[in-house]
Coordinates of C-alpha atoms in Angstrom, one line a residue:
M1 CA 0.0 0.0 0.0
T2 CA 1.4 3.4 -0.9
L3 CA 0.4 6.2 1.4
A4 CA 1.3 9.8 0.8
G5 CA 1.2 11.2 4.3
V6 CA 1.0 10.4 7.9
T7 CA -0.7 12.4 10.6
T8 CA -2.2 12.0 14.1
A9 CA -5.7 12.1 15.2
A10 CA -5.1 15.5 16.9
A11 CA -3.7 17.1 13.7
T12 CA -5.4 19.7 11.6
L13 CA -6.3 18.0 8.2
S14 CA -6.5 19.7 4.9
S15 CA -9.6 20.3 2.8
V16 CA -11.8 21.0 5.7
T17 CA -15.2 22.5 4.7
S18 CA -18.5 23.5 6.3
A19 CA -21.1 20.8 5.5
G20 CA -24.4 22.5 5.4
G21 CA -24.3 23.6 9.0
D22 CA -23.6 20.1 10.3
D23 CA -20.8 20.0 12.8
Y24 CA -18.2 17.7 11.1
E25 CA -15.1 18.2 9.0
E26 CA -15.1 17.1 5.3
I27 CA -11.7 15.7 4.3
T28 CA -10.4 14.9 0.8
A29 CA -8.7 11.5 0.8
R30 CA -5.0 11.8 -0.3
G31 CA -3.5 8.5 0.9
Q32 CA -2.9 9.8 4.4
V33 CA -2.5 7.6 7.5
I34 CA -4.3 8.9 10.5
R35 CA -2.8 7.5 13.7
I36 CA -5.1 7.2 16.8
G37 CA -3.1 6.8 20.0
R38 CA -4.0 5.7 23.5
G39 CA -6.8 7.6 25.0
E40 CA -7.6 9.6 21.9
T41 CA -11.0 10.2 20.3
Y42 CA -11.4 10.8 16.6
E43 CA -14.8 11.8 15.5
N44 CA -17.2 13.7 13.2
K45 CA -15.3 13.3 9.9
L46 CA -16.5 12.9 6.4
F47 CA -13.9 11.4 4.0
D48 CA -14.4 12.1 0.3
L49 CA -13.0 9.2 -1.8
T50 CA -14.4 10.2 -5.1
N51 CA -11.0 11.4 -6.4
G52 CA -9.8 7.8 -6.4
N53 CA -7.5 8.2 -3.4
S54 CA -7.6 6.3 -0.1
V55 CA -7.1 6.9 3.7
L56 CA -6.2 4.7 6.6
L57 CA -7.4 5.2 10.2
L58 CA -4.7 3.3 12.2
V59 CA -5.7 2.6 15.9
E60 CA -2.4 2.1 17.7
G61 CA -3.5 2.7 21.3
G62 CA -6.2 1.4 23.6
N63 CA -8.9 3.3 25.5
S64 CA -9.5 5.1 22.3
V65 CA -12.6 6.0 20.2
I66 CA -13.6 6.4 16.5
R67 CA -17.0 7.9 16.3
N68 CA -19.2 9.4 13.7
V69 CA -17.1 8.8 10.6
G70 CA -18.4 8.5 7.0
F71 CA -16.5 7.4 3.8
R72 CA -18.2 8.8 0.7
G73 CA -17.7 7.3 -2.8
L74 CA -16.5 4.1 -4.2
H75 CA -13.1 3.1 -2.8
R76 CA -10.5 2.4 -5.4
G77 CA -7.4 1.7 -3.2
D78 CA -5.8 -1.5 -2.3
G79 CA -6.0 -1.9 1.5
F80 CA -8.2 -1.6 4.5
M81 CA -9.8 1.6 5.7
I82 CA -9.6 1.0 9.4
S83 CA -6.8 -1.1 11.0
I84 CA -6.5 -1.9 14.7
S85 CA -3.0 -2.8 16.2
A86 CA -3.5 -1.7 19.8
A87 CA -1.8 -4.1 22.1
S88 CA -4.1 -3.6 25.1
G89 CA -7.1 -1.7 26.4
D90 CA -10.6 -1.0 25.0
V91 CA -11.4 0.4 21.6
L92 CA -14.8 1.7 20.6
I93 CA -15.7 2.2 16.9
E94 CA -19.3 3.5 16.5
N95 CA -21.6 5.2 14.1
V96 CA -19.3 4.5 11.0
Y97 CA -20.5 4.3 7.4
L98 CA -18.5 2.1 4.9
G99 CA -21.5 1.4 2.8
D100 CA -20.3 2.7 -0.6
G101 CA -18.2 -0.3 -1.2
S102 CA -14.9 -0.9 -3.1
T103 CA -13.6 -2.2 -6.4
K104 CA -11.6 -5.4 -7.2
E105 CA -8.9 -3.2 -8.8
G106 CA -6.3 -3.6 -6.0
E107 CA -4.7 -6.9 -6.0
S108 CA -2.0 -6.5 -3.2
F109 CA -4.6 -8.5 -1.3
V110 CA -5.7 -11.8 -2.6
H111 CA -9.4 -10.8 -2.7
G112 CA -8.9 -7.0 -3.1
P113 CA -9.4 -4.4 -0.5
G114 CA -11.3 -4.7 2.8
A115 CA -13.1 -2.5 5.3
V116 CA -11.8 -3.2 8.8
F117 CA -8.8 -5.3 9.9
Y118 CA -7.9 -6.5 13.4
H119 CA -4.1 -6.9 13.1
R120 CA -2.4 -10.2 14.2
N121 CA -0.2 -8.1 16.7
A122 CA -3.3 -6.6 18.4
S123 CA -4.6 -7.8 21.8
C124 CA -7.2 -5.1 22.6
D125 CA -10.9 -5.5 23.2
V126 CA -12.9 -3.8 20.4
T127 CA -16.6 -2.9 20.3
F128 CA -18.2 -2.1 16.9
R129 CA -21.6 -0.3 17.3
Y130 CA -23.8 1.0 14.7
C131 CA -21.5 0.3 11.7
N132 CA -22.7 -0.1 8.1
V133 CA -20.2 -2.0 5.9
Q134 CA -21.2 -3.1 2.4
G135 CA -19.5 -4.3 -0.8
W136 CA -15.9 -4.9 0.3
P137 CA -14.1 -7.8 -1.5
N138 CA -11.7 -8.7 1.3
N139 CA -14.0 -9.0 4.3
G140 CA -16.2 -6.5 5.9
F141 CA -14.8 -7.1 9.4
Y142 CA -11.6 -9.2 9.2
C143 CA -11.3 -10.0 13.0
S144 CA -10.2 -13.6 13.2
N145 CA -6.9 -12.8 14.7
T146 CA -8.7 -12.6 18.1
A147 CA -8.0 -16.3 18.4
S148 CA -4.6 -15.4 19.8
G149 CA -5.7 -12.6 22.1
G150 CA -8.0 -9.7 22.5
S151 CA -11.7 -9.7 21.5
V152 CA -14.3 -8.1 19.2
R153 CA -18.0 -7.4 20.0
F154 CA -20.4 -6.3 17.3
E155 CA -23.6 -4.5 18.4
H156 CA -26.3 -3.2 16.1
C157 CA -24.1 -3.5 13.0
Y158 CA -25.2 -4.1 9.3
G159 CA -23.2 -5.9 6.7
K160 CA -24.2 -6.8 3.1
N161 CA -22.6 -8.3 0.0
N162 CA -19.0 -8.4 1.4
G163 CA -16.5 -10.8 -0.2
V164 CA -14.8 -13.5 1.8
S165 CA -17.0 -12.6 4.8
T166 CA -18.9 -9.9 6.7
Y167 CA -18.1 -11.0 10.3
R168 CA -14.9 -12.9 10.5
V169 CA -14.4 -13.9 14.1
A170 CA -12.6 -16.4 16.2
G171 CA -12.0 -15.7 19.9
G172 CA -13.8 -17.1 22.9
R173 CA -15.0 -13.6 23.9
D174 CA -16.1 -12.5 20.5
A175 CA -19.8 -11.8 20.1
I176 CA -22.3 -10.6 17.4
V177 CA -25.4 -9.0 19.0
D178 CA -28.4 -7.6 17.3
C179 CA -26.7 -7.5 13.9
V180 CA -27.5 -8.2 10.3
A181 CA -25.4 -10.0 7.6
Y182 CA -26.5 -11.2 4.2
N183 CA -25.9 -11.4 0.5
D184 CA -28.7 -10.6 -1.9
D185 CA -29.1 -12.1 -5.4
T186 CA -28.1 -9.1 -7.5
D187 CA -24.9 -7.1 -7.5
Y188 CA -22.1 -8.0 -5.0
G189 CA -20.7 -4.7 -4.3
P190 CA -20.4 -1.5 -6.4
G191 CA -17.6 -1.9 -9.0
W192 CA -17.5 -5.7 -8.7
G193 CA -19.0 -6.2 -12.1
G194 CA -21.6 -8.6 -10.5
Y195 CA -19.1 -11.4 -9.6
V196 CA -21.6 -13.5 -7.8
E197 CA -18.9 -16.3 -7.2
D198 CA -17.0 -13.8 -5.1
A199 CA -19.8 -13.2 -2.6
G200 CA -18.6 -14.1 0.9
R201 CA -19.9 -15.8 4.0
P202 CA -22.1 -13.6 6.1
V203 CA -20.5 -15.1 9.2
W204 CA -17.2 -16.9 9.2
V205 CA -15.9 -18.5 12.5
W206 CA -12.4 -19.6 12.7
P207 CA -11.1 -22.2 15.2
G208 CA -10.8 -20.8 18.7
N209 CA -13.3 -20.9 21.5
T210 CA -17.1 -20.6 21.2
V211 CA -18.4 -17.4 19.6
R212 CA -21.7 -15.9 20.8
I213 CA -24.3 -14.8 18.2
D214 CA -27.4 -13.2 20.0
D215 CA -30.6 -11.9 18.3
S216 CA -28.9 -11.5 14.9
N217 CA -30.2 -12.1 11.4
V218 CA -28.2 -13.9 8.8
A219 CA -29.0 -15.0 5.2
S220 CA -26.8 -16.6 2.5
G221 CA -28.3 -15.4 -0.8
S222 CA -26.5 -16.9 -3.7
Y223 CA -23.5 -17.8 -1.7
P224 CA -23.8 -21.5 -0.7
Y225 CA -23.5 -21.0 3.1
A226 CA -25.1 -18.5 5.5
M227 CA -22.4 -19.4 8.1
V228 CA -19.2 -21.3 7.9
L229 CA -17.5 -22.8 11.0
R230 CA -14.0 -23.6 10.0
G231 CA -12.4 -26.8 11.3
N232 CA -13.5 -27.4 15.0
A233 CA -14.9 -23.8 15.4
T234 CA -18.1 -23.5 17.4
A235 CA -20.8 -20.8 17.8
R236 CA -23.8 -20.5 20.0
M237 CA -26.8 -18.7 18.4
T238 CA -29.5 -17.5 20.6
G239 CA -32.6 -15.7 19.2
G240 CA -32.7 -14.1 15.8
A241 CA -32.9 -16.1 12.5
I242 CA -30.7 -17.7 9.9
R243 CA -31.7 -18.6 6.4
G244 CA -29.3 -20.8 4.4
T245 CA -26.9 -23.8 5.0
V246 CA -24.4 -23.9 7.8
Q247 CA -21.1 -25.5 7.0
G248 CA -19.6 -27.3 9.9
G249 CA -21.4 -29.0 12.8
G250 CA -20.4 -26.6 15.7
L251 CA -23.5 -24.4 15.7
N252 CA -25.8 -24.6 18.8
R253 CA -29.1 -22.9 18.3
S254 CA -31.7 -21.7 20.8
N255 CA -35.0 -20.0 19.7
V256 CA -33.6 -19.4 16.3
S257 CA -36.0 -19.0 13.3
S258 CA -35.5 -19.4 9.6
D259 CA -37.1 -16.1 8.6
P260 CA -34.5 -13.3 9.2
D261 CA -35.3 -9.6 9.3
L262 CA -32.7 -8.1 6.8
S263 CA -33.5 -4.4 7.3
V264 CA -30.9 -2.0 8.6
P265 CA -31.0 -2.1 12.4
E266 CA -32.3 1.1 14.1
G267 CA -29.5 3.6 14.7
V268 CA -27.2 2.5 11.9
P269 CA -26.3 5.3 9.6
T270 CA -27.5 4.8 5.9
S271 CA -25.3 7.5 4.4
P272 CA -21.7 9.0 5.0
E273 CA -23.2 12.4 5.9
E274 CA -25.5 10.9 8.5
A275 CA -22.7 9.1 10.1
A276 CA -20.3 12.1 10.1
A277 CA -23.0 14.3 11.7
G278 CA -23.6 11.8 14.4
S279 CA -27.4 12.1 13.9
K280 CA -28.0 8.4 14.6
G281 CA -26.5 5.6 16.6
T282 CA -24.0 7.2 19.0
T283 CA -24.3 6.2 22.6
A284 CA -22.3 9.0 24.2
D285 CA -21.0 12.5 23.4
T286 CA -17.2 12.8 24.0
D287 CA -17.7 15.7 26.5
A288 CA -21.1 14.5 27.9
P289 CA -21.3 12.2 31.0
T290 CA -23.2 9.0 30.8
D291 CA -26.4 8.5 32.9
A292 CA -24.3 6.8 35.6
E293 CA -21.8 9.8 35.6
D294 CA -24.7 12.3 35.8
D295 CA -25.9 10.6 39.1
D296 CA -22.6 9.6 40.7
G297 CA -19.7 11.0 38.8
P298 CA -17.5 9.1 36.4
L299 CA -16.9 5.4 36.9
E300 CA -13.3 6.0 37.9
H301 CA -12.7 2.7 39.8
L302 CA -12.0 -0.8 38.4
I303 CA -12.5 -4.1 40.2
L304 CA -11.0 -7.1 38.5
F305 CA -11.7 -10.8 39.4
D306 CA -8.9 -12.8 38.0
G307 CA -10.0 -16.5 37.9
D308 CA -7.9 -19.6 38.6
P309 CA -8.2 -22.8 36.5
A310 CA -8.0 -24.6 39.9
G311 CA -11.6 -23.9 40.7
V312 CA -14.7 -21.8 40.3
T313 CA -14.9 -18.6 42.4
R314 CA -18.2 -17.0 43.4
Y315 CA -18.0 -13.4 44.3
E316 CA -20.4 -10.6 45.3
F317 CA -19.8 -7.0 46.1
E318 CA -21.6 -3.7 46.8
V319 CA -20.6 -0.1 45.9
S320 CA -21.9 3.2 47.1
G321 CA -22.2 4.6 43.5
S322 CA -22.9 3.1 40.1
V323 CA -21.5 0.0 38.6
E324 CA -21.2 -1.5 35.1
K325 CA -19.5 -4.4 33.3
S326 CA -16.1 -3.8 31.7
T327 CA -13.7 -5.5 29.3
D328 CA -10.8 -3.9 30.9
E329 CA -7.6 -6.0 31.2
G330 CA -9.0 -8.6 29.0
A331 CA -12.1 -9.4 31.0
S332 CA -15.1 -11.1 29.5
I333 CA -18.7 -9.8 29.5
D334 CA -20.8 -12.5 31.0
D335 CA -24.6 -12.5 30.9
E336 CA -24.7 -14.7 34.0
D337 CA -23.0 -12.0 36.2
V338 CA -25.9 -10.0 37.8
I339 CA -25.9 -6.3 38.6
D340 CA -28.8 -5.2 40.8
G341 CA -28.6 -1.6 41.6
E342 CA -25.2 -1.2 43.6
F343 CA -25.2 -4.9 44.3
V344 CA -23.2 -7.4 42.0
H345 CA -22.8 -11.2 42.1
G346 CA -21.2 -13.5 39.7
V347 CA -18.8 -16.4 39.1
V348 CA -15.3 -16.7 37.5
A349 CA -13.0 -19.7 36.7
D350 CA -10.3 -19.6 34.1
W351 CA -11.2 -16.1 32.8
K352 CA -11.5 -12.6 34.2
D353 CA -14.5 -10.5 35.2
A354 CA -14.2 -6.7 35.5
F355 CA -16.5 -3.9 36.6
R356 CA -16.2 -0.1 36.6
F357 CA -17.7 1.7 39.5
S358 CA -18.1 5.0 41.2
G359 CA -18.1 5.7 44.9
D360 CA -16.7 3.4 47.5
L361 CA -16.4 -0.4 47.6
E362 CA -18.7 -1.1 50.6
Q363 CA -18.8 -5.0 50.7
L364 CA -16.7 -7.8 49.0
T365 CA -17.2 -11.4 49.5
V366 CA -15.1 -14.1 47.5
D367 CA -15.4 -17.9 47.8
G368 CA -12.7 -19.5 45.6
P369 CA -9.2 -19.1 44.4
A370 CA -9.5 -16.0 42.2
T371 CA -7.4 -12.9 43.0
V372 CA -9.1 -9.5 43.3
F373 CA -7.7 -6.3 42.1
V374 CA -9.1 -2.8 42.8
D375 CA -7.6 -0.1 40.7
G376 CA -4.6 -2.4 39.8
E377 CA -3.8 -3.4 43.4
V378 CA -4.4 -6.8 45.0
V379 CA -6.9 -6.6 47.9
D380 CA -8.0 -8.8 50.7
P381 CA -11.8 -9.3 50.6
T382 CA -11.8 -9.4 54.4
D383 CA -11.0 -5.7 54.4
Y384 CA -14.4 -4.9 52.9
G385 CA -17.6 -5.4 55.0
V386 CA -18.4 -8.8 56.6
D387 CA -17.5 -12.1 55.3
R388 CA -21.0 -13.4 55.2
P389 CA -23.4 -10.5 54.2
H390 CA -26.7 -12.4 53.9
V391 CA -29.0 -13.0 56.9
L392 CA -31.4 -16.1 57.2
E393 CA -33.8 -16.1 60.1
V394 CA -35.8 -19.2 61.0
T395 CA -38.7 -18.9 63.5
S396 CA -40.6 -21.9 64.8
R397 CA -44.3 -21.8 64.7
D398 CA -46.7 -23.6 67.0
G399 CA -44.0 -25.9 68.6
P400 CA -40.6 -27.5 67.7
A401 CA -39.3 -27.5 64.1
S402 CA -36.5 -29.2 62.3
F403 CA -35.0 -27.8 59.1
E404 CA -32.0 -28.0 56.7
V405 CA -30.5 -25.1 54.8
T406 CA -27.9 -25.3 52.0
V407 CA -26.0 -22.4 50.3
D408 CA -23.4 -22.3 47.6
G409 CA -21.0 -20.2 49.8
E410 CA -20.3 -20.5 53.5
I411 CA -22.9 -20.5 56.3
E412 CA -22.6 -20.1 60.1
L413 CA -25.0 -19.9 63.1
E414 CA -24.8 -16.2 64.3
S415 CA -25.2 -17.2 67.9
D416 CA -22.5 -19.1 69.8
E417 CA -25.1 -20.8 71.9
N418 CA -25.7 -24.5 71.3
P419 CA -28.4 -25.8 73.8
A420 CA -28.1 -29.5 74.6
D421 CA -31.7 -30.2 73.5
E422 CA -31.1 -28.7 70.0
T423 CA -28.7 -30.3 67.4
T424 CA -26.7 -28.6 64.8
A425 CA -24.8 -30.1 61.9
V426 CA -22.7 -27.8 59.9
S427 CA -20.7 -29.0 56.9
G428 CA -19.4 -25.8 55.3
T429 CA -22.4 -25.1 53.1
T430 CA -25.2 -26.9 54.9
V431 CA -26.9 -26.5 58.4
Q432 CA -29.2 -29.0 60.0
R433 CA -31.0 -27.6 63.0
S434 CA -33.8 -28.2 65.5
I435 CA -35.4 -25.4 67.4
T436 CA -38.1 -25.7 70.2
D437 CA -39.4 -22.1 70.1
G438 CA -38.3 -18.6 69.1
S439 CA -36.0 -17.9 66.3
E440 CA -32.4 -18.4 65.1
T441 CA -30.2 -16.4 62.8
F442 CA -27.6 -17.5 60.3
R443 CA -25.2 -15.5 58.2
F444 CA -24.0 -16.8 54.8
S445 CA -22.2 -15.9 51.6
G446 CA -23.3 -16.9 48.1
A447 CA -26.7 -17.9 47.1
L448 CA -29.4 -19.8 49.1
T449 CA -29.9 -23.0 47.1
D450 CA -32.1 -25.2 49.3
V451 CA -34.5 -24.9 52.3
T452 CA -36.3 -27.9 53.7
V453 CA -38.6 -27.9 56.8
I454 CA -38.2 -31.5 58.0
D455 CA -40.7 -31.5 60.9
G456 CA -43.0 -29.0 62.3
E457 CA -43.7 -25.5 60.9
A458 CA -41.4 -22.6 60.6
E459 CA -41.3 -19.1 59.1
I460 CA -38.2 -18.2 57.2
S461 CA -36.9 -14.8 56.0
L462 CA -34.0 -13.9 53.8
D463 CA -32.4 -10.5 54.3
G464 CA -35.5 -9.4 56.1
E465 CA -37.9 -10.6 53.4
P466 CA -40.1 -13.7 54.0
I467 CA -39.6 -16.6 51.6
D468 CA -41.4 -19.8 50.7
P469 CA -39.3 -22.8 51.3
D470 CA -41.0 -24.6 48.4
D471 CA -39.1 -22.2 46.1
Y472 CA -35.8 -23.7 47.2
G473 CA -36.7 -27.4 47.2
D474 CA -34.8 -30.6 46.0
H475 CA -34.4 -31.2 42.3
E476 CA -36.4 -34.0 40.5
L477 CA -34.7 -37.3 39.9
L478 CA -33.0 -36.9 36.5
P479 CA -32.3 -40.1 34.5
H480 CA -28.8 -39.6 32.9
A481 CA -25.3 -39.3 34.3
L482 CA -22.3 -37.5 33.0
V483 CA -19.0 -38.2 34.8
I484 CA -15.7 -36.1 34.2
D485 CA -12.9 -38.0 35.7
G486 CA -9.6 -36.2 36.5
T487 CA -8.0 -38.7 38.8
D488 CA -5.5 -39.9 36.1
A489 CA -5.1 -36.6 34.4
D490 CA -1.9 -34.5 34.4
G491 CA -3.2 -31.3 36.0
P492 CA -6.6 -29.6 36.1
S493 CA -9.1 -29.7 33.2
T494 CA -11.6 -27.0 32.4
Y495 CA -14.9 -28.0 30.9
S496 CA -18.3 -26.6 29.8
F497 CA -21.3 -28.3 28.4
E498 CA -25.1 -27.5 27.6
T499 CA -28.0 -29.8 28.0
S500 CA -31.5 -29.4 26.5
G501 CA -33.1 -30.2 29.8
A502 CA -32.3 -29.9 33.5
V503 CA -28.9 -30.6 35.0
V504 CA -27.7 -30.8 38.7
T505 CA -24.6 -31.9 40.5
S506 CA -24.3 -35.6 41.6
T507 CA -22.3 -38.0 43.7
Y508 CA -22.9 -40.7 41.1
D509 CA -19.9 -43.1 40.7
D510 CA -18.4 -41.8 43.9
A511 CA -17.9 -38.3 42.6
S512 CA -17.3 -35.4 44.7
V513 CA -19.5 -32.3 44.4
D514 CA -17.8 -29.9 42.0
D515 CA -17.7 -26.1 42.4
A516 CA -19.4 -25.7 39.0
V517 CA -21.5 -22.9 37.6
I518 CA -24.9 -24.0 36.4
E519 CA -27.0 -21.4 34.5
D520 CA -30.0 -22.3 32.3
G521 CA -28.6 -25.7 31.4
V522 CA -25.0 -24.4 30.7
V523 CA -22.4 -25.8 33.1
R524 CA -18.8 -24.6 33.6
G525 CA -16.3 -25.9 36.0
V526 CA -12.8 -27.3 36.7
V527 CA -11.8 -30.9 37.8
D528 CA -8.3 -31.7 39.0
D529 CA -7.4 -35.0 40.7
E530 CA -11.0 -36.0 41.5
R531 CA -14.1 -37.2 39.7
T532 CA -17.2 -34.9 39.3
A533 CA -20.6 -36.0 38.0
Y534 CA -24.1 -34.5 37.0
W535 CA -27.5 -35.8 36.6
F536 CA -29.4 -34.5 33.6
D537 CA -32.2 -35.1 31.2
G538 CA -32.7 -34.4 27.5
E539 CA -29.5 -34.3 25.4
I540 CA -26.0 -32.9 25.7
E541 CA -26.1 -30.2 23.0
S542 CA -22.4 -29.1 23.3
F543 CA -19.4 -30.2 25.3
R544 CA -15.9 -28.6 25.4
L545 CA -12.9 -29.9 27.4
F546 CA -9.5 -28.3 27.9
G547 CA -7.3 -30.8 29.6
R548 CA -6.8 -34.6 29.9
A549 CA -9.7 -35.6 32.0
S550 CA -11.8 -38.6 30.8
V551 CA -15.6 -38.2 30.1
D552 CA -18.3 -40.8 30.4
V553 CA -22.0 -40.5 29.6
Q554 CA -24.4 -43.1 31.1
Y555 CA -27.9 -42.8 29.8
N556 CA -30.7 -44.1 32.1
A557 CA -28.1 -44.6 34.8
R558 CA -30.6 -45.0 37.5
E559 CA -31.8 -48.2 35.8
Q560 CA -28.4 -49.8 35.6

């Protein structure tokens, strides 16, 4: 690629004009490279490509932003328009129009020029939001280099008639959310000459970890496949629709139809001028605070839970201000982690979870081997609040009562008293107790998983609110058993699987109870030199194992 000049995002560019009163700069393309460094924001630009020249936006630093940028006219260069090489941090690219397409004239790339490229040396976390990319011969979003580090996340993006692929992804934290990708049956990109055989895969997943595809719409058109899963690549598609053949067997579907909505998602710019003016799609103005910042100031603090492959860690914390999930320091965004006002709880194993917050860290409880960092410094959870923040109170009604309580953290009787006519059995996570009258209080961490009144009647409250013990009962007897045996493996093994029915932990085949995470039929855990097992019904829809543990499935195990 021959480039005539190099400048930085902060430099004053030539050919700046007023654009009908809209607040953006119009820039004539002349082969310039515009370097965007760490912490910089580059926004409200309209590039005119009609003279045949090109331009490159080169993202070299993390915590940077490209926002409100439009490219007008058919591109006739030989390279990508946006290239990302930042080694760390977050990058946001939003409200960008690359919908006028490109020609096949440049042959320095095998398939001609492309729109966006995630460089193999990059290891940052990029979010693409409200982007319109159409008619590019060499991929719309060429982002499969995340298999070796970093991540990409697409939100409310639109791609059409791109060669090779529209969304090319690979990393385990990559996600495509509320997006559209398809090929139609006419012209595949302005200037292509109608080369239908060059039409690409709407979604192309390269080998790596499982890629998420949520509420998105995909269609193949004349290209043979709507989605291609290369080698052992896998994807989990939830919601949305797909029309066309899927190549490769690693796609797991949930509530996916065959009638996609291929219209442009709301908020995506449909012209370069619209993008440059920022009239649609942007989620925040550079100088304006977010809603959270309006209420409590900027989210200036970062708490990071660095998981350990040796086991699952459950955590919960509370702040005095606002809190939101973050991809800082390579953390993942997990739907299973819950933010309820100022209170957060979640789980982490061989990955990282991070949150940005304002105010003070009021309470922190951690059960497991993860290391916790606050603003880059390792902290001791016992320095924040109490170890067991939840309160469970049991009150006998009309005479003696016996009960059993189980949590997925740690539980203890708040009182030190232990009358002789009352028995208590505590095994870390379980309390068995009899009371003659009055009430007793327990403090615990984690979640309340089981409450059983064995004899008599009792009233039970959790954190001051009455609860129904029937809502925390035992699971039904499930027929099938899955055993993951790490006794002969060399080191720990990480696993995840999904069932079409219910799943619970089990002591089948002398297994120990694993510290696994179970959410909506999806299980994640770690097994070292022990055996762990699960009861389940339905089918195992997906299974991934990293390590040398052995796996055995016994259908109708209770009948054997």
